[in-house]
Backbone as a chain_set.jsonl record, in Angstrom:
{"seq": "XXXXXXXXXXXXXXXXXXXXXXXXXXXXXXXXXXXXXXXXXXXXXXXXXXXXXXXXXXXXXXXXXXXXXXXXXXXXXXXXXXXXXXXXXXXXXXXXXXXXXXXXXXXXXXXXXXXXXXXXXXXXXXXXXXXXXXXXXXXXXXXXXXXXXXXXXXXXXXXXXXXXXXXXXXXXXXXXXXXXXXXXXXXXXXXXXXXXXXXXXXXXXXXXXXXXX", "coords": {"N": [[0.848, -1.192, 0.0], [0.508, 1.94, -0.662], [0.113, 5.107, 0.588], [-1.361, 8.472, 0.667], [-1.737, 10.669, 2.385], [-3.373, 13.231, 4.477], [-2.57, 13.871, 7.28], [-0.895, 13.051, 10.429], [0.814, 10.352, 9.946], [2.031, 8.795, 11.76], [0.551, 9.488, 14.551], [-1.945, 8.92, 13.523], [-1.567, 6.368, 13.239], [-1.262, 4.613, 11.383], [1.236, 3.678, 10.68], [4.366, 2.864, 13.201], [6.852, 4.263, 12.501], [8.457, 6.892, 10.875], [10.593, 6.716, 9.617], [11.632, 4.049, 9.158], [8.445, 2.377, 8.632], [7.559, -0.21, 8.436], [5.582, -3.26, 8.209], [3.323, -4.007, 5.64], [3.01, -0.917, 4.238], [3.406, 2.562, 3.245], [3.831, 5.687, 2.265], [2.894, 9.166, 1.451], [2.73, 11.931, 3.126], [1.053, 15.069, 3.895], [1.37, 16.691, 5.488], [2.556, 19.286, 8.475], [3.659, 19.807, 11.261], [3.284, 22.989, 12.518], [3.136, 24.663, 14.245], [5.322, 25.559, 16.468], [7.261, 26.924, 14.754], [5.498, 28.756, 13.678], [5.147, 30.063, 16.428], [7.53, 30.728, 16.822], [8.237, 32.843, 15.111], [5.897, 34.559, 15.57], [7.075, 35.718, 17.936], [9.156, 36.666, 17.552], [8.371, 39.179, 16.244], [7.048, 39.955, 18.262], [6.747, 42.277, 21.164], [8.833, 41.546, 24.145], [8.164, 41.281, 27.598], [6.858, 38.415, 26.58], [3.499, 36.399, 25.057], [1.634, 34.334, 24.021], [-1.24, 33.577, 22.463], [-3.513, 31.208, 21.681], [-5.627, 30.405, 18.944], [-8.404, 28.45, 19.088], [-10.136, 25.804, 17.974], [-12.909, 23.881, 19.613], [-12.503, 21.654, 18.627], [-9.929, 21.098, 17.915], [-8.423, 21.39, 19.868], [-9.498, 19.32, 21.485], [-8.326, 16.656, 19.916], [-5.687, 17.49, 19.594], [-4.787, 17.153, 22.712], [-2.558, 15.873, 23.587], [-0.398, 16.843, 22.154], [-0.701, 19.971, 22.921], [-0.176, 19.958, 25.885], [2.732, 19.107, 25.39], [3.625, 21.834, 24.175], [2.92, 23.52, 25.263], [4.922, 22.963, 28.363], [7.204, 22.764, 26.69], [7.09, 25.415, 25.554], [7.271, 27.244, 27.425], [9.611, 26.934, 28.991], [11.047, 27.841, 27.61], [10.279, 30.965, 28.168], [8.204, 31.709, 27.038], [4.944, 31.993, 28.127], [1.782, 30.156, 27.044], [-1.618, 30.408, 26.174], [-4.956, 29.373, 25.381], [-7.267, 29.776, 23.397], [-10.965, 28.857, 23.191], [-12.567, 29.214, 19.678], [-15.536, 29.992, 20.215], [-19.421, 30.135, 19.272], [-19.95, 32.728, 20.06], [-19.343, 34.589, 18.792], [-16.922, 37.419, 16.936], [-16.786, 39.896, 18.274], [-16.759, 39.073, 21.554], [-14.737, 37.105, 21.051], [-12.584, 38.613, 20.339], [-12.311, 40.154, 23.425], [-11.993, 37.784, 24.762], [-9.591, 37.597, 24.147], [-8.02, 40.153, 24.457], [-8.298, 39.274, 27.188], [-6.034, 37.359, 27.871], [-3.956, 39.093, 28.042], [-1.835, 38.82, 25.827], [0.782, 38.979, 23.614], [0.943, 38.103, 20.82], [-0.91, 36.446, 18.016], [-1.826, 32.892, 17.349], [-2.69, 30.686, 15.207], [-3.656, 27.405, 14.327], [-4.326, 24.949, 12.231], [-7.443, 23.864, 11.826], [-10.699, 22.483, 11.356], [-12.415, 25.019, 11.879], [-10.8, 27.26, 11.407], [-9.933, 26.467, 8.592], [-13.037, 26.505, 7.522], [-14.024, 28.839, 8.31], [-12.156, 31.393, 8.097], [-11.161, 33.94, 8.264], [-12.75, 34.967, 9.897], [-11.947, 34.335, 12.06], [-9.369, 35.773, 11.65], [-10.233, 37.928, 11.923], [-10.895, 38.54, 14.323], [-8.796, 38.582, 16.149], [-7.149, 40.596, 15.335], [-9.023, 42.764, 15.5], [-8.422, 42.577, 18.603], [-6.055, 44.059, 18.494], [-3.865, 42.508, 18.041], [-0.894, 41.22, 16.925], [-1.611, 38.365, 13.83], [-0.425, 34.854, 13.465], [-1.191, 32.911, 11.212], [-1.096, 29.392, 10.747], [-0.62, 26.872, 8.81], [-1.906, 25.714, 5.398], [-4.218, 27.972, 4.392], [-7.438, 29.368, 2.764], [-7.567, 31.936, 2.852], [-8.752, 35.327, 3.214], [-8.773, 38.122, 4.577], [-6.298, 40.311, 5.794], [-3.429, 39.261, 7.436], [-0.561, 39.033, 9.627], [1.398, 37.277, 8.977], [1.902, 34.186, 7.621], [2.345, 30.536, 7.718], [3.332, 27.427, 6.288], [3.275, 24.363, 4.828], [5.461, 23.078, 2.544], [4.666, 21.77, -0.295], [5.642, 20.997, -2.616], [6.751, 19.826, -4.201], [5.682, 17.214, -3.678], [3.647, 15.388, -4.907], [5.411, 14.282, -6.713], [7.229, 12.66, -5.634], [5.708, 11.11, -4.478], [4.469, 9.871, -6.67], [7.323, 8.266, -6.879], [7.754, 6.999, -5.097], [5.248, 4.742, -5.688], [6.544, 3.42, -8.033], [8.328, 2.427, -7.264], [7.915, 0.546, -5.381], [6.445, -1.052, -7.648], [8.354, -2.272, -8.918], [9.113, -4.038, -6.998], [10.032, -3.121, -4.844], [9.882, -3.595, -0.962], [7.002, -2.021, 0.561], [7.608, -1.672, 3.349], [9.884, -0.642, 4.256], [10.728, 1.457, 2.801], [11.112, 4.962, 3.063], [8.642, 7.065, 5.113], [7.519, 9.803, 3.135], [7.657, 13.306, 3.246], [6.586, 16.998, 3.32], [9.211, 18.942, 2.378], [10.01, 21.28, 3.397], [8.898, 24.854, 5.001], [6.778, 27.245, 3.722], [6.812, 30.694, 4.18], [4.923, 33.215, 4.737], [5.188, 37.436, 4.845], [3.256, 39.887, 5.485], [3.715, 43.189, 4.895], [2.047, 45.468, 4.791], [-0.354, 44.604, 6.787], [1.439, 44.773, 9.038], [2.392, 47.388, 8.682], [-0.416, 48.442, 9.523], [-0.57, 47.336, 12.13], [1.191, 48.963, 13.035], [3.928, 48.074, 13.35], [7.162, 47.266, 13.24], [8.981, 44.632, 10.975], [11.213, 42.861, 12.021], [14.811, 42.27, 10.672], [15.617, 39.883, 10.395], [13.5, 37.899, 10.674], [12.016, 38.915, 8.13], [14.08, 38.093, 6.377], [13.389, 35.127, 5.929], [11.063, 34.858, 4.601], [9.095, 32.974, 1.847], [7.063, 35.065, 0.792], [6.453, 38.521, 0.565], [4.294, 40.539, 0.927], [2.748, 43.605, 0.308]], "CA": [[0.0, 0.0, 0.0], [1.137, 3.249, -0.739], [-0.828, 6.201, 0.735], [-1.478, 9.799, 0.51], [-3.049, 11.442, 3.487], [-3.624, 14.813, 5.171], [-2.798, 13.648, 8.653], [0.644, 12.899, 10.442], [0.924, 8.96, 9.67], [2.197, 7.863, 13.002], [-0.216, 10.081, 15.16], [-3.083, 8.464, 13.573], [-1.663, 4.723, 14.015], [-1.188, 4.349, 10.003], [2.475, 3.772, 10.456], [4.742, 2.797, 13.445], [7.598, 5.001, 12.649], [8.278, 7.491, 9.503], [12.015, 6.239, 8.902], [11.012, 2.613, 8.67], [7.517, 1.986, 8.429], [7.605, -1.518, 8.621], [3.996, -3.716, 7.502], [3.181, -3.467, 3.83], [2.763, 0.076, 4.006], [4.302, 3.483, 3.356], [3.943, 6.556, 1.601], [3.121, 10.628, 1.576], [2.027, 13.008, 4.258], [1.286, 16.568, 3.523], [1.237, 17.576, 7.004], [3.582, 19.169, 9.199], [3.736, 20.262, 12.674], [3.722, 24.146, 11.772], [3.046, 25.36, 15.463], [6.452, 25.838, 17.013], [7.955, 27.599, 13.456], [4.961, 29.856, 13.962], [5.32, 30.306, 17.925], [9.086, 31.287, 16.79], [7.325, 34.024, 13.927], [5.354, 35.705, 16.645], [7.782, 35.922, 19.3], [10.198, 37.361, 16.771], [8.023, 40.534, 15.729], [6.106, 40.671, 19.186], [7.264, 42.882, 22.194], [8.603, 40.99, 25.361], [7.759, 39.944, 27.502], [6.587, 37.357, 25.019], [2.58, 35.538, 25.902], [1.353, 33.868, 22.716], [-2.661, 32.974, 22.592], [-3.79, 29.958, 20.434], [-6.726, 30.67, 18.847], [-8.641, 27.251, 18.108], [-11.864, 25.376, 18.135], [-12.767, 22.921, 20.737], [-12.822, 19.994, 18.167], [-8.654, 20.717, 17.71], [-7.648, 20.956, 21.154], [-9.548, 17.339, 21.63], [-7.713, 15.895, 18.973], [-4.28, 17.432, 20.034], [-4.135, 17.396, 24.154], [-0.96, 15.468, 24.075], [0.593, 18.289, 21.787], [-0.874, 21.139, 23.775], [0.92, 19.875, 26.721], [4.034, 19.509, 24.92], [4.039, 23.406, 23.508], [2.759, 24.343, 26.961], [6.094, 23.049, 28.823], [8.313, 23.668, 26.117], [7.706, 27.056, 25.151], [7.125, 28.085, 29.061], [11.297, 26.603, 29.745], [12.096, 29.506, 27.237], [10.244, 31.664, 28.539], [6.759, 32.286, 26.503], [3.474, 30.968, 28.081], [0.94, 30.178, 25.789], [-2.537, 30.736, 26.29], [-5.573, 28.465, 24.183], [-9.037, 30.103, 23.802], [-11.78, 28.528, 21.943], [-13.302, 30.157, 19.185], [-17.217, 29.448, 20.051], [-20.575, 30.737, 18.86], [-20.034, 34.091, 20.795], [-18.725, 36.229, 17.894], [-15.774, 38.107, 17.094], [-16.373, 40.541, 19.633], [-16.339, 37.919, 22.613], [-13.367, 36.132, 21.111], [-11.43, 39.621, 20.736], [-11.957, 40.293, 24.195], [-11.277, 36.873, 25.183], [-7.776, 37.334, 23.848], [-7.595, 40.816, 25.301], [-7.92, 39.089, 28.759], [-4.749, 36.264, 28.313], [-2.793, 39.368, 27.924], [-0.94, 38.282, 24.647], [1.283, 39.664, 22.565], [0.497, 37.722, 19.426], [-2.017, 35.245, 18.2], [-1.747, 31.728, 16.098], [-4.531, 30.258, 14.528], [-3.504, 26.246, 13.929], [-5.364, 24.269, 11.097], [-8.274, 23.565, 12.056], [-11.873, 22.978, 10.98], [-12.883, 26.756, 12.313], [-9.876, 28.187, 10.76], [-10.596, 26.647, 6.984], [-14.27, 26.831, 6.979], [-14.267, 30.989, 8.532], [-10.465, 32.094, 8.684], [-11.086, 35.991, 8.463], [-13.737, 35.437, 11.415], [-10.444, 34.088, 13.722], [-8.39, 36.817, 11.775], [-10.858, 39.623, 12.705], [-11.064, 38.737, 15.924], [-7.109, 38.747, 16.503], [-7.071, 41.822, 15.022], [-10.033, 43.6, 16.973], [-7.861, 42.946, 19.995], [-4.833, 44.982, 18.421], [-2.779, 41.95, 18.25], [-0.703, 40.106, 15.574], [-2.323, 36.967, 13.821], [0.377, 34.324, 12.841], [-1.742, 31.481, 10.513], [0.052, 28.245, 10.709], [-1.465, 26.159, 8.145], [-2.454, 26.739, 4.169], [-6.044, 28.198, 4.491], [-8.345, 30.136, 2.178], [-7.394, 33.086, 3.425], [-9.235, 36.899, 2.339], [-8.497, 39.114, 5.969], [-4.882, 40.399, 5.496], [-2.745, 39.145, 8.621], [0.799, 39.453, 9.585], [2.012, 36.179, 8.526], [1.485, 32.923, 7.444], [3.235, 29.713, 7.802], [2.701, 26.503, 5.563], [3.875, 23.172, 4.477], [5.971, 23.669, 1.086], [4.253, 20.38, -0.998], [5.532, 21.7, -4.36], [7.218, 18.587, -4.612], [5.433, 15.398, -3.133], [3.1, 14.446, -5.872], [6.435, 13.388, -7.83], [7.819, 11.816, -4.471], [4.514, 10.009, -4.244], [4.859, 8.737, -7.655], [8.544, 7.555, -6.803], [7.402, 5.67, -3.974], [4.401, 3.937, -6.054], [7.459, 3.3, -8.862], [9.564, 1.493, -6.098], [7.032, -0.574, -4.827], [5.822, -1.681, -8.099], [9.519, -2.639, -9.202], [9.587, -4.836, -6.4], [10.725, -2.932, -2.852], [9.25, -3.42, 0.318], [7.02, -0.755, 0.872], [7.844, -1.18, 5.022], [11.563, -0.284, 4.023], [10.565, 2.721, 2.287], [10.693, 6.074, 4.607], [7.444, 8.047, 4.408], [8.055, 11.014, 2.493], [6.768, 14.346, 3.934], [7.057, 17.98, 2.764], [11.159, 19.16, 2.878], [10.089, 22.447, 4.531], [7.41, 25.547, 4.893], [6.462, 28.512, 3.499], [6.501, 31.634, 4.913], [4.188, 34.694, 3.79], [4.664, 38.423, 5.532], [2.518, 40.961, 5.095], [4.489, 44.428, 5.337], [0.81, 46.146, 4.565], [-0.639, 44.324, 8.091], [2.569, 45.166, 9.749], [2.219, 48.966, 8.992], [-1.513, 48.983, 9.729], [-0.225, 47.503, 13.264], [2.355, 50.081, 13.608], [5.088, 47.248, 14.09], [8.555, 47.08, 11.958], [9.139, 43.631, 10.858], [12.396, 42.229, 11.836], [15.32, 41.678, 9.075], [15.977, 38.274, 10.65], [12.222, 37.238, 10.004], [12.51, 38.914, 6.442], [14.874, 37.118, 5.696], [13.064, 33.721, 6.051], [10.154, 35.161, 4.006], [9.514, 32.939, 1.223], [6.343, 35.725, -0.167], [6.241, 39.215, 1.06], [2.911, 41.461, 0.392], [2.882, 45.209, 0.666]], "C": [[0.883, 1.242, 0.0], [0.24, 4.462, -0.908], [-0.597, 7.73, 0.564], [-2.136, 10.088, 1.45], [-2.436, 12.664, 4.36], [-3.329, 14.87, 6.466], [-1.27, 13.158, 9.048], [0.271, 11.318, 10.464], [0.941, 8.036, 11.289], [1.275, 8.163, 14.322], [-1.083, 9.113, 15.111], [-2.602, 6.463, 13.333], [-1.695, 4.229, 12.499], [0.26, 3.635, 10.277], [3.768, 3.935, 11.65], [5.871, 3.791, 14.189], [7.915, 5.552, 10.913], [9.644, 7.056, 8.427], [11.63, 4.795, 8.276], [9.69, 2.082, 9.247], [6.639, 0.676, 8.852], [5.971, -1.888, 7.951], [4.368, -3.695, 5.939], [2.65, -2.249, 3.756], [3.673, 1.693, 3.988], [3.658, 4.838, 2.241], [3.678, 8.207, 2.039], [2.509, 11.389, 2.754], [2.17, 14.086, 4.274], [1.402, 17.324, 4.909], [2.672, 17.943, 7.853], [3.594, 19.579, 10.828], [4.408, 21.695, 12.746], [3.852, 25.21, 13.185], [4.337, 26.014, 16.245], [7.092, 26.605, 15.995], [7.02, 28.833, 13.455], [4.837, 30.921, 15.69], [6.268, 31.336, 17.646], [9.04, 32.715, 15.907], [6.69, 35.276, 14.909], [5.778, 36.161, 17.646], [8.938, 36.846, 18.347], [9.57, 38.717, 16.168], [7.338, 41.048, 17.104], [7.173, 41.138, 20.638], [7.546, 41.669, 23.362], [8.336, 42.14, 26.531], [6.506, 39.367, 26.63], [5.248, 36.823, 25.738], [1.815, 35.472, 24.355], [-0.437, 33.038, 23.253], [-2.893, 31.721, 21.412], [-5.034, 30.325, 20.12], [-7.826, 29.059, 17.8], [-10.05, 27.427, 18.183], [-11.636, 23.937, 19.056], [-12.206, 21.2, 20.104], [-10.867, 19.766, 18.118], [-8.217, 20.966, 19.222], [-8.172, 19.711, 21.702], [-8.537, 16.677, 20.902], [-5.958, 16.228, 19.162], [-3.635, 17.475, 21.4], [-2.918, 17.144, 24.6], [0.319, 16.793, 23.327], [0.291, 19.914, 22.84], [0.049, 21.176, 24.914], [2.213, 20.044, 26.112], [4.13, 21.125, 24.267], [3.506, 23.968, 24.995], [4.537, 24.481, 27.379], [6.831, 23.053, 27.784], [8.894, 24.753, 25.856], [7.869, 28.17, 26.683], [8.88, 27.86, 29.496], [11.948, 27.575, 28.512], [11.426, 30.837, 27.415], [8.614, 32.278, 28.109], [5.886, 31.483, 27.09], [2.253, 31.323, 27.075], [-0.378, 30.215, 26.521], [-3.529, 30.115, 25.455], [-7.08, 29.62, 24.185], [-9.68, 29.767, 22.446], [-12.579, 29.397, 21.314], [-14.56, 29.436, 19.3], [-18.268, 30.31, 19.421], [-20.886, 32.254, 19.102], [-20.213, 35.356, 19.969], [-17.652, 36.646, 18.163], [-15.372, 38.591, 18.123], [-16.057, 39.764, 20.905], [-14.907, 37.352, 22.58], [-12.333, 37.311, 20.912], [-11.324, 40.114, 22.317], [-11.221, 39.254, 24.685], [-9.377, 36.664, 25.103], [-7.054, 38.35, 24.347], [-6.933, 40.094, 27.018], [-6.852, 37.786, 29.281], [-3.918, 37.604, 28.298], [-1.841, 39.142, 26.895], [-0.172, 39.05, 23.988], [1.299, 39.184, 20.919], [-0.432, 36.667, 19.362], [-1.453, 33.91, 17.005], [-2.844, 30.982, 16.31], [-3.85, 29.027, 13.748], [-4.153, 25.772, 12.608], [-6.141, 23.706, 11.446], [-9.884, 23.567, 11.731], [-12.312, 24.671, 10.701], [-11.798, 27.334, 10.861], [-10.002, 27.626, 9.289], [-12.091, 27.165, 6.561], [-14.603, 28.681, 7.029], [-12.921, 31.217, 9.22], [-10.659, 33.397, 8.906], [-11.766, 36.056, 9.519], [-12.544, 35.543, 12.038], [-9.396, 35.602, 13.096], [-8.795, 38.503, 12.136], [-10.426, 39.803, 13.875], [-9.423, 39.159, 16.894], [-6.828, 40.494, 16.326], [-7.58, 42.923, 15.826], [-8.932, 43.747, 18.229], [-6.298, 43.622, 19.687], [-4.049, 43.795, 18.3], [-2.435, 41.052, 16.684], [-0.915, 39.203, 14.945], [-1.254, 36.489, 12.733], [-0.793, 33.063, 12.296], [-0.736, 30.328, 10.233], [-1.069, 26.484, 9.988], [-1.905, 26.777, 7.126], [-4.101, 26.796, 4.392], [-6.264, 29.264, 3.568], [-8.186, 31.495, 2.932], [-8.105, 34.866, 3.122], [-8.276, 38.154, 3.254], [-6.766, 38.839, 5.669], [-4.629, 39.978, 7.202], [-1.39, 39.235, 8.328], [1.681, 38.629, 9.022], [1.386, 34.72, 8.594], [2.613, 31.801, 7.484], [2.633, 28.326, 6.967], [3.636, 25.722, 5.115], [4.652, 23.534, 2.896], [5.596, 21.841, 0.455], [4.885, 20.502, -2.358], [5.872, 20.176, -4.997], [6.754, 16.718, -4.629], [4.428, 14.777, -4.29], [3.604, 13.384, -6.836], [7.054, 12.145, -6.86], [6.643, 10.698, -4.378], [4.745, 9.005, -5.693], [5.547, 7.709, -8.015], [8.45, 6.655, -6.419], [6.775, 4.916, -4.483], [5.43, 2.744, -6.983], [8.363, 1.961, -8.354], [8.984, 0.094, -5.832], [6.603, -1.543, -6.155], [7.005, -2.639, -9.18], [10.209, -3.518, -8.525], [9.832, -4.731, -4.864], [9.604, -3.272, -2.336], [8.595, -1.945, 0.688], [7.489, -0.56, 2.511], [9.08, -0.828, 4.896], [11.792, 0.857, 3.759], [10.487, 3.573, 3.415], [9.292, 6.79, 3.793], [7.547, 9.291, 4.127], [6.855, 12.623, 3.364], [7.136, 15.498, 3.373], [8.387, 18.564, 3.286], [11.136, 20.758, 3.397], [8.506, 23.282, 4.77], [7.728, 26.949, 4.064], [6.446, 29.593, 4.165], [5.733, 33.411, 4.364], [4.436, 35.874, 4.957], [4.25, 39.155, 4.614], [3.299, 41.859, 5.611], [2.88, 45.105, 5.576], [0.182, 45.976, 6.198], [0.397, 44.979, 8.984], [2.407, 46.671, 9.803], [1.018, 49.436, 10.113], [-1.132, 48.723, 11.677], [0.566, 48.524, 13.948], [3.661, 49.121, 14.304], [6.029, 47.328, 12.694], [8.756, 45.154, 11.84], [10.521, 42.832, 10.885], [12.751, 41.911, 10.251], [15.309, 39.964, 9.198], [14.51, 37.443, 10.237], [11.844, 37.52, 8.256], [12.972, 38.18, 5.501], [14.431, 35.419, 5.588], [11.99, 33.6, 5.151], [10.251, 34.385, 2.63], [8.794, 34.434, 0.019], [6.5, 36.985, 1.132], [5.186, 40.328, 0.241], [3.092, 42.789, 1.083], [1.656, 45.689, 0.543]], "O": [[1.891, 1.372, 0.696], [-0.27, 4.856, -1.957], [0.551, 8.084, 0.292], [-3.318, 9.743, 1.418], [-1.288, 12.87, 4.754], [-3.742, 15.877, 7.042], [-0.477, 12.893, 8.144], [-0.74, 11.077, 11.124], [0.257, 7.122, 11.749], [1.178, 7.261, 15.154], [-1.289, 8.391, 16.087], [-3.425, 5.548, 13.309], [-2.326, 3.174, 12.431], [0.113, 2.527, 9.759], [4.431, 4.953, 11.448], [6.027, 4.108, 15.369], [7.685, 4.849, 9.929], [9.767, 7.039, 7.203], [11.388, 4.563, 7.091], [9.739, 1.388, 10.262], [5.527, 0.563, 9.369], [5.289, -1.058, 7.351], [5.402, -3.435, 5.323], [1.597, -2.281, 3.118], [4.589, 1.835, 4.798], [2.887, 4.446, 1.365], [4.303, 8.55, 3.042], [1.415, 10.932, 3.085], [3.276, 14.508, 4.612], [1.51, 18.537, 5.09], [3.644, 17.19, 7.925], [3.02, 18.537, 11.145], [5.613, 21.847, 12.946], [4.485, 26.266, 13.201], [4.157, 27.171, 16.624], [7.861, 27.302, 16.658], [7.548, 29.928, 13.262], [4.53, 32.098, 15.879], [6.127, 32.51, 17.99], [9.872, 33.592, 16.135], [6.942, 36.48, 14.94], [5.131, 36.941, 18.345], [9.451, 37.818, 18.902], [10.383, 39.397, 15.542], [7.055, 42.238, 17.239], [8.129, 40.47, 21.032], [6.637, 40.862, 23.557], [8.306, 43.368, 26.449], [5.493, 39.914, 26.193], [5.399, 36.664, 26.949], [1.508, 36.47, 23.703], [-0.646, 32.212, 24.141], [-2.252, 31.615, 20.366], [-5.713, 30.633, 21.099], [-7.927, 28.772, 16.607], [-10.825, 28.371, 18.334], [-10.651, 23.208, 19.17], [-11.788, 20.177, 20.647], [-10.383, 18.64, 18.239], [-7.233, 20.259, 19.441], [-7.411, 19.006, 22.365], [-7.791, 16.015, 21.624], [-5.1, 15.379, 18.918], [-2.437, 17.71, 21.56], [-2.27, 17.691, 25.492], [1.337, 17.336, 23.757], [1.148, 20.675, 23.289], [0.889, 22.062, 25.07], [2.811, 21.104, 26.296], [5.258, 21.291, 23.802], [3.984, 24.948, 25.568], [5.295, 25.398, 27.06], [7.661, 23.866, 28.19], [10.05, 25.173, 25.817], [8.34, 29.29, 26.883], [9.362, 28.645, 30.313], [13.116, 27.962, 28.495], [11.931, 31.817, 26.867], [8.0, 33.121, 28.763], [5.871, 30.298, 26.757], [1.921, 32.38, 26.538], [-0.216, 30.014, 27.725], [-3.062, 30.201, 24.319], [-7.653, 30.044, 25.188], [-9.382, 30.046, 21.285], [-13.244, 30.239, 21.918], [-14.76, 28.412, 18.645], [-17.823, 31.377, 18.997], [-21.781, 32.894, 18.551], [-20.762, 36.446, 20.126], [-17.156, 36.497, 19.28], [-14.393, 38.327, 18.82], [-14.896, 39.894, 21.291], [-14.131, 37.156, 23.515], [-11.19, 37.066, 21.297], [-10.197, 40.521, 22.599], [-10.055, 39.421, 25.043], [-8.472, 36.024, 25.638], [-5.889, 38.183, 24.708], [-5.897, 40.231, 27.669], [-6.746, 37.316, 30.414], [-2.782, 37.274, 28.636], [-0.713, 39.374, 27.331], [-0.726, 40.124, 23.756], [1.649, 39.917, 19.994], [-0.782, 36.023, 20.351], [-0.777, 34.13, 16.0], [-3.619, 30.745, 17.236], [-3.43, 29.292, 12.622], [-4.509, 26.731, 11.924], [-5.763, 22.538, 11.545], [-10.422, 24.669, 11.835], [-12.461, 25.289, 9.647], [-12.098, 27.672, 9.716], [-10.245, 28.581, 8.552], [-12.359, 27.937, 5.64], [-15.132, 29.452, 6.228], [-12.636, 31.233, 10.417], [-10.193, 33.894, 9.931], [-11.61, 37.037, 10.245], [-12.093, 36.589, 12.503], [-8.808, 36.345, 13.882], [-8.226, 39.56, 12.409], [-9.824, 40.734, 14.408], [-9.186, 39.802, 17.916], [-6.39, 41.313, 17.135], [-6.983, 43.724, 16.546], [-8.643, 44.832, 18.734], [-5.463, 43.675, 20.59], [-2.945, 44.242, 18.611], [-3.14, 40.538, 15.816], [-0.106, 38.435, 15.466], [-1.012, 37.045, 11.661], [-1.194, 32.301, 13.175], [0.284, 30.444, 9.554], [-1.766, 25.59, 10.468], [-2.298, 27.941, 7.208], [-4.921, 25.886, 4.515], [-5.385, 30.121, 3.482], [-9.104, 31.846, 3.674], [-7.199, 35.503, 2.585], [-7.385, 38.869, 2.794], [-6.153, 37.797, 5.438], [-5.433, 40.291, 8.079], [-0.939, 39.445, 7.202], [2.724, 39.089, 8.557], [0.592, 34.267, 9.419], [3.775, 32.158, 7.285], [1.412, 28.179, 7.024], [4.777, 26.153, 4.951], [4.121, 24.414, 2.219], [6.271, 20.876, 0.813], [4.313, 19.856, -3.235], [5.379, 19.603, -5.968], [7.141, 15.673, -5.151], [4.531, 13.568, -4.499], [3.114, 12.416, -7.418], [7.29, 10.996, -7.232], [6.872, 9.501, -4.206], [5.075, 7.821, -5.754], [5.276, 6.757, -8.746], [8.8, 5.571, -6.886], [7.213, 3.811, -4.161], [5.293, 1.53, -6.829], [8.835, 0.96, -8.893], [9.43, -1.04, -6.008], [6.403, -2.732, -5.904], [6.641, -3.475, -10.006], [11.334, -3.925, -8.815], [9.859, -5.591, -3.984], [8.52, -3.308, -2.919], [9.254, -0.956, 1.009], [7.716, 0.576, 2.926], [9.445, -0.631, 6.054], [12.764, 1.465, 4.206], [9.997, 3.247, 4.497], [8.994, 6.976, 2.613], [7.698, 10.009, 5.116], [5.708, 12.688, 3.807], [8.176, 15.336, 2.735], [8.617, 18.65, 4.492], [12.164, 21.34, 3.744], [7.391, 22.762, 4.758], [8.821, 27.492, 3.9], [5.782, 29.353, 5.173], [6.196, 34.378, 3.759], [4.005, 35.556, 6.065], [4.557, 39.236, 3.424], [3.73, 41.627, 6.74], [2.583, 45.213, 6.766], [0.168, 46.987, 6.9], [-0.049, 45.852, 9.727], [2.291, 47.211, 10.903], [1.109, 50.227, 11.052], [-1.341, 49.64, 12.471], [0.568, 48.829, 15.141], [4.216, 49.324, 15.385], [5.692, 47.419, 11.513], [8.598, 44.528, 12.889], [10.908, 42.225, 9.886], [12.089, 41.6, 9.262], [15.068, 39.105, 8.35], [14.538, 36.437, 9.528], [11.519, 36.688, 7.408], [12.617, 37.769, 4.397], [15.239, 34.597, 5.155], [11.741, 32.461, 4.757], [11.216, 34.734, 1.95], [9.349, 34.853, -0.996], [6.628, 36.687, 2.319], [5.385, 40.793, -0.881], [3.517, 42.959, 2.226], [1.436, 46.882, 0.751]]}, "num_chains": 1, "name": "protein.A"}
């Protein structure tokens, strides 16, 4: 078998381990774990002390509690605590105060249901409360924000093909490693950045692969 799926492989119990696989199975995963690369985005344009809000929906902090903990105590032993608040039924206004009252200095908005089906709602609402909105995950985007972060796939449809190629030439697909995207994207907005009244680091510039004015 040689799959394609939207989900991290070993998370969802597809796949052991990503180096060797093992079973008769193996192949692509567009997903990456974009949270900590965007943590590092908003801490790098936002004032310290540093307090980063998550802005989800209830259905992705079920589905990731064991990661929440881990970005809790990690990013708290350098120094940023993070903050979660669900986006519910309330409205913008509710969820911009709500983010007023963690105190934050920037916001990230994961991939999540909420955030594809109504992204500009979560990027209003970030906004409303004066604060920076890092998107970490490719979404349909309209509402200008400060930055985006995203899987770079440009390549895996050919990698997927390779792998099918391999397998059908004879390998083991459990031998095969499961291929995943070889980095991310990075979009700033200078235009958001003004309207905040913030300068945009060169060091984050410089990582930019798109910049919008």
């Amino acid at each position: 078998v040689v799959f394609s799926v939207n989900v991290d492989p070993v998370r969802s119990g597809l796949v052991p381990s990503l180096a060797r696989p093992g079973g008769r199975a193996t192949g692509v995963s567009w997903v990456l774990d974009l949270e900590d690369k965007a943590i590092d985005l908003a801490t790098s344009v936002s004032p310290r002390p540093h307090r980063v809000a998550f802005l989800i929906d209830s259905g992705w902090m079920e589905e990731n509690a064991a990661k929440v903990e881990l970005l809790r105590s990690r990013w708290l032993a350098r120094g940023v605590p993070l903050a979660f608040v669900v986006a519910g039924p309330a409205g913008e206004g509710a969820i911009a105060d709500e983010l007023r009252r963690t105190i934050a200095t920037a916001v990230i908005v994961p991939l999540s249901l909420a955030s594809y089906t109504d992204p500009d709602s979560m990027a209003r609402a970030g906004k409303s409360a004066g604060l920076p909105v890092v998107f970490a995950g490719a979404t349909p985007l309209a509402e200008r924000v400060l930055m985006s972060v995203e899987a770079d796939v440009s390549n895996l449809l050919q990698r997927h093909s390779a792998l099918v190629e391999r397998v059908l030439a004879g390998a083991d697909p459990g031998t095969l490693p499961v291929e995943r995207p070889a980095g991310v994207r990075v979009t700033v907005d200078l235009g958001a950045a003004q309207a905040l009244g913030m300068k945009v680091p060169k060091s984050v510039l410089a990582q930019a692969d798109v910049l919008l004015r």
